[in-house]
Amino acid sequence: MNGYFKWGLIFALLAAGFLSLYLRASLLTTILRFLRRTSADMAEKDRRLLLENRRALQEIERKNTLWQRIGRTLEYSGLRRRFPRLTPTRFLAGNLVLTGICIAGGSALFGFLPGLIAATGLLAIEEFALILARAGAQRRVDENLLKFLDFLGNYNLTGGELAGILGQISRYLDEPLHSALEECEAESRLTGDVGTAVLAMGERIEHPQFKSFVRNLEMTTRYSTDFAPLVADSRRSMRNYLSRARERKGMLREALINMVLLLLMSAVVLIVVAGLIETPLSVMLSDPVGKIGLAVVGGILLIFTAQALSVNG
């Protein structure tokens, strides 16, 4: 009887082992199938978004969907130039995964609220880094746009050779203009549609003067063969724009100095008041009223930073 029991137990354990292997393989197959389907859906979404963006190039009033805003952010910040396979869907999916990991890890270690605060802080840091990257790109365009127009004015432009000339000029310019002009040349040679390639070039640069010039350049390729008046007018307009930008930056420097002086004076006042009432400064700031005051000061600093970063807009 004991022999039958042993053989039955061995058979049951083998059956359970094979069943667990089957279930594990089935689970892995299901997960892989889900990941492939998700990847295919994301690729299809990116393809449709690219087609919509190309159709929207000819429209004056354009839609401003979430996917298009994310795509422009990736383009203007330079992330897409550094990571060509990065698309809006992948960027959003990566942020969702990263947020979930932060919340789960923080909740397991410190609790749900700290985990949520950590995830929010991480997203805020990412947003601030993207704002800085976009501001830096605009500053580099400011420094290179007049040089771009000067180079363009040295050529006797015609519509047929415009793409080749843009490719020649690109080697003398810094990013992001360098890549934008190179991609315009490559796209125009690939598709044969210079106008659409020029409009797509304008979508890669976040600069009002450059976008205005690109729109006028595309219209000139359709209705005229003489680009000299357009380049001359754009150079005058760009010089006026840079002059106004310098004035705004001078005002910003004065505002920054005043802001620093006000912060120093506020700190001195707090220290003096803490000495007069014989209360430690840390206790004053930990009080609810002190926390509200710090929050107000922090909000003012954030607003000032946002205004400073948008000075090129």
mmCIF file of C-alpha atoms in Angstrom, residues 72-218:
data_model
loop_
_atom_site.group_PDB
_atom_site.id
_atom_site.type_symbol
_atom_site.label_atom_id
_atom_site.label_comp_id
_atom_site.label_asym_id
_atom_site.label_seq_id
_atom_site.Cartn_x
_atom_site.Cartn_y
_atom_site.Cartn_z
ATOM 1 C CA ARG A 72 6.212 69.735 -30.266
ATOM 2 C CA THR A 73 7.741 69.624 -26.784
ATOM 3 C CA LEU A 74 9.991 66.723 -27.783
ATOM 4 C CA GLU A 75 10.959 68.516 -31.002
ATOM 5 C CA TYR A 76 11.578 71.945 -29.493
ATOM 6 C CA SER A 77 13.528 70.611 -26.503
ATOM 7 C CA GLY A 78 15.893 68.604 -28.728
ATOM 8 C CA LEU A 79 14.938 65.205 -27.244
ATOM 9 C CA ARG A 80 13.770 63.857 -30.591
ATOM 10 C CA ARG A 81 17.015 64.935 -32.207
ATOM 11 C CA ARG A 82 19.029 63.016 -29.593
ATOM 12 C CA PHE A 83 16.646 60.045 -29.476
ATOM 13 C CA PRO A 84 15.128 59.675 -32.966
ATOM 14 C CA ARG A 85 12.925 56.723 -31.931
ATOM 15 C CA LEU A 86 11.285 58.725 -29.145
ATOM 16 C CA THR A 87 7.656 59.413 -30.059
ATOM 17 C CA PRO A 88 4.795 61.050 -28.115
ATOM 18 C CA THR A 89 3.216 57.681 -27.298
ATOM 19 C CA ARG A 90 6.500 56.223 -26.051
ATOM 20 C CA PHE A 91 7.253 59.365 -24.061
ATOM 21 C CA LEU A 92 3.826 59.289 -22.411
ATOM 22 C CA ALA A 93 4.032 55.534 -21.764
ATOM 23 C CA GLY A 94 7.495 55.940 -20.222
ATOM 24 C CA ASN A 95 6.226 58.708 -17.948
ATOM 25 C CA LEU A 96 3.290 56.571 -16.833
ATOM 26 C CA VAL A 97 5.583 53.640 -16.038
ATOM 27 C CA LEU A 98 8.063 55.873 -14.202
ATOM 28 C CA THR A 99 5.266 57.524 -12.217
ATOM 29 C CA GLY A 100 3.861 54.129 -11.277
ATOM 30 C CA ILE A 101 7.276 52.906 -10.128
ATOM 31 C CA CYS A 102 7.785 56.040 -8.003
ATOM 32 C CA ILE A 103 4.362 55.757 -6.375
ATOM 33 C CA ALA A 104 4.719 52.004 -5.739
ATOM 34 C CA GLY A 105 8.288 52.271 -4.438
ATOM 35 C CA GLY A 106 7.546 55.315 -2.291
ATOM 36 C CA SER A 107 4.376 53.726 -0.918
ATOM 37 C CA ALA A 108 6.239 50.531 -0.007
ATOM 38 C CA LEU A 109 9.033 52.432 1.776
ATOM 39 C CA PHE A 110 7.374 55.524 3.269
ATOM 40 C CA GLY A 111 3.635 55.421 2.525
ATOM 41 C CA PHE A 112 1.302 56.447 -0.293
ATOM 42 C CA LEU A 113 1.450 60.229 0.227
ATOM 43 C CA PRO A 114 5.279 60.434 0.147
ATOM 44 C CA GLY A 115 5.278 58.214 -2.930
ATOM 45 C CA LEU A 116 2.746 60.488 -4.636
ATOM 46 C CA ILE A 117 4.794 63.563 -3.668
ATOM 47 C CA ALA A 118 7.968 61.921 -5.063
ATOM 48 C CA ALA A 119 6.236 61.116 -8.372
ATOM 49 C CA THR A 120 4.857 64.666 -8.611
ATOM 50 C CA GLY A 121 8.292 66.120 -7.844
ATOM 51 C CA LEU A 122 9.889 63.942 -10.511
ATOM 52 C CA LEU A 123 7.369 65.126 -13.120
ATOM 53 C CA ALA A 124 7.917 68.742 -12.049
ATOM 54 C CA ILE A 125 11.696 68.343 -12.433
ATOM 55 C CA GLU A 126 11.172 66.836 -15.886
ATOM 56 C CA GLU A 127 8.894 69.701 -16.932
ATOM 57 C CA PHE A 128 11.379 72.283 -15.653
ATOM 58 C CA ALA A 129 14.229 70.551 -17.541
ATOM 59 C CA LEU A 130 12.163 70.609 -20.749
ATOM 60 C CA ILE A 131 11.423 74.324 -20.266
ATOM 61 C CA LEU A 132 15.138 75.025 -19.814
ATOM 62 C CA ALA A 133 15.985 72.964 -22.925
ATOM 63 C CA ARG A 134 13.422 74.853 -25.018
ATOM 64 C CA ALA A 135 14.680 78.219 -23.743
ATOM 65 C CA GLY A 136 18.261 77.209 -24.592
ATOM 66 C CA ALA A 137 17.212 76.154 -28.093
ATOM 67 C CA GLN A 138 15.490 79.499 -28.672
ATOM 68 C CA ARG A 139 18.586 81.334 -27.494
ATOM 69 C CA ARG A 140 20.780 79.400 -29.946
ATOM 70 C CA VAL A 141 18.330 80.166 -32.766
ATOM 71 C CA ASP A 142 18.548 83.856 -31.825
ATOM 72 C CA GLU A 143 22.327 83.647 -32.145
ATOM 73 C CA ASN A 144 22.259 81.865 -35.519
ATOM 74 C CA LEU A 145 19.184 83.178 -37.317
ATOM 75 C CA LEU A 146 20.738 86.418 -38.535
ATOM 76 C CA LYS A 147 23.778 84.478 -39.751
ATOM 77 C CA PHE A 148 21.424 82.081 -41.549
ATOM 78 C CA LEU A 149 19.703 84.969 -43.324
ATOM 79 C CA ASP A 150 23.053 86.526 -44.244
ATOM 80 C CA PHE A 151 24.231 83.247 -45.805
ATOM 81 C CA LEU A 152 20.910 82.880 -47.604
ATOM 82 C CA GLY A 153 21.175 86.411 -49.007
ATOM 83 C CA ASN A 154 24.549 85.573 -50.586
ATOM 84 C CA TYR A 155 22.920 83.048 -52.935
ATOM 85 C CA ASN A 156 20.936 83.764 -56.064
ATOM 86 C CA LEU A 157 18.047 81.578 -54.986
ATOM 87 C CA THR A 158 15.618 79.739 -57.212
ATOM 88 C CA GLY A 159 12.889 77.321 -56.161
ATOM 89 C CA GLY A 160 14.584 74.304 -57.709
ATOM 90 C CA GLU A 161 17.867 74.700 -55.851
ATOM 91 C CA LEU A 162 16.494 75.986 -52.537
ATOM 92 C CA ALA A 163 16.815 72.635 -50.745
ATOM 93 C CA GLY A 164 20.418 72.168 -51.853
ATOM 94 C CA ILE A 165 21.357 75.670 -50.692
ATOM 95 C CA LEU A 166 19.731 75.055 -47.293
ATOM 96 C CA GLY A 167 21.818 71.896 -47.000
ATOM 97 C CA GLN A 168 25.001 73.838 -47.794
ATOM 98 C CA ILE A 169 24.198 76.552 -45.264
ATOM 99 C CA SER A 170 23.406 74.028 -42.508
ATOM 100 C CA ARG A 171 27.072 73.110 -41.984
ATOM 101 C CA TYR A 172 27.826 76.641 -40.767
ATOM 102 C CA LEU A 173 25.019 76.765 -38.182
ATOM 103 C CA ASP A 174 24.607 75.331 -34.700
ATOM 104 C CA GLU A 175 21.793 73.145 -33.433
ATOM 105 C CA PRO A 176 18.847 73.138 -33.746
ATOM 106 C CA LEU A 177 19.027 75.031 -37.072
ATOM 107 C CA HIS A 178 21.742 72.685 -38.363
ATOM 108 C CA SER A 179 19.557 69.557 -38.109
ATOM 109 C CA ALA A 180 16.399 71.345 -39.269
ATOM 110 C CA LEU A 181 18.026 72.501 -42.522
ATOM 111 C CA GLU A 182 19.655 69.132 -43.139
ATOM 112 C CA GLU A 183 16.351 67.293 -42.650
ATOM 113 C CA CYS A 184 14.618 69.775 -44.959
ATOM 114 C CA GLU A 185 17.120 69.030 -47.725
ATOM 115 C CA ALA A 186 16.817 65.258 -47.205
ATOM 116 C CA GLU A 187 12.998 65.347 -47.200
ATOM 117 C CA SER A 188 12.768 67.542 -50.291
ATOM 118 C CA ARG A 189 15.102 65.230 -52.216
ATOM 119 C CA LEU A 190 13.165 62.176 -51.056
ATOM 120 C CA THR A 191 9.651 63.482 -51.793
ATOM 121 C CA GLY A 192 10.332 66.139 -54.441
ATOM 122 C CA ASP A 193 7.973 68.517 -52.579
ATOM 123 C CA VAL A 194 10.103 71.497 -51.547
ATOM 124 C CA GLY A 195 7.199 73.498 -50.118
ATOM 125 C CA THR A 196 6.065 70.805 -47.686
ATOM 126 C CA ALA A 197 9.668 70.122 -46.667
ATOM 127 C CA VAL A 198 10.141 73.841 -45.911
ATOM 128 C CA LEU A 199 6.951 73.933 -43.810
ATOM 129 C CA ALA A 200 8.069 70.831 -41.917
ATOM 130 C CA MET A 201 11.387 72.572 -41.238
ATOM 131 C CA GLY A 202 9.488 75.418 -39.581
ATOM 132 C CA GLU A 203 7.700 72.963 -37.293
ATOM 133 C CA ARG A 204 11.038 71.756 -35.902
ATOM 134 C CA ILE A 205 12.041 75.179 -34.555
ATOM 135 C CA GLU A 206 10.282 77.069 -31.747
ATOM 136 C CA HIS A 207 10.977 80.633 -32.791
ATOM 137 C CA PRO A 208 8.367 83.159 -33.976
ATOM 138 C CA GLN A 209 10.658 84.915 -36.460
ATOM 139 C CA PHE A 210 11.859 81.660 -37.993
ATOM 140 C CA LYS A 211 8.297 80.330 -38.351
ATOM 141 C CA SER A 212 7.187 83.568 -40.006
ATOM 142 C CA PHE A 213 10.141 83.445 -42.404
ATOM 143 C CA VAL A 214 9.453 79.808 -43.288
ATOM 144 C CA ARG A 215 5.799 80.545 -44.080
ATOM 145 C CA ASN A 216 6.795 83.402 -46.368
ATOM 146 C CA LEU A 217 9.518 81.263 -47.946
ATOM 147 C CA GLU A 218 7.037 78.497 -48.736
#
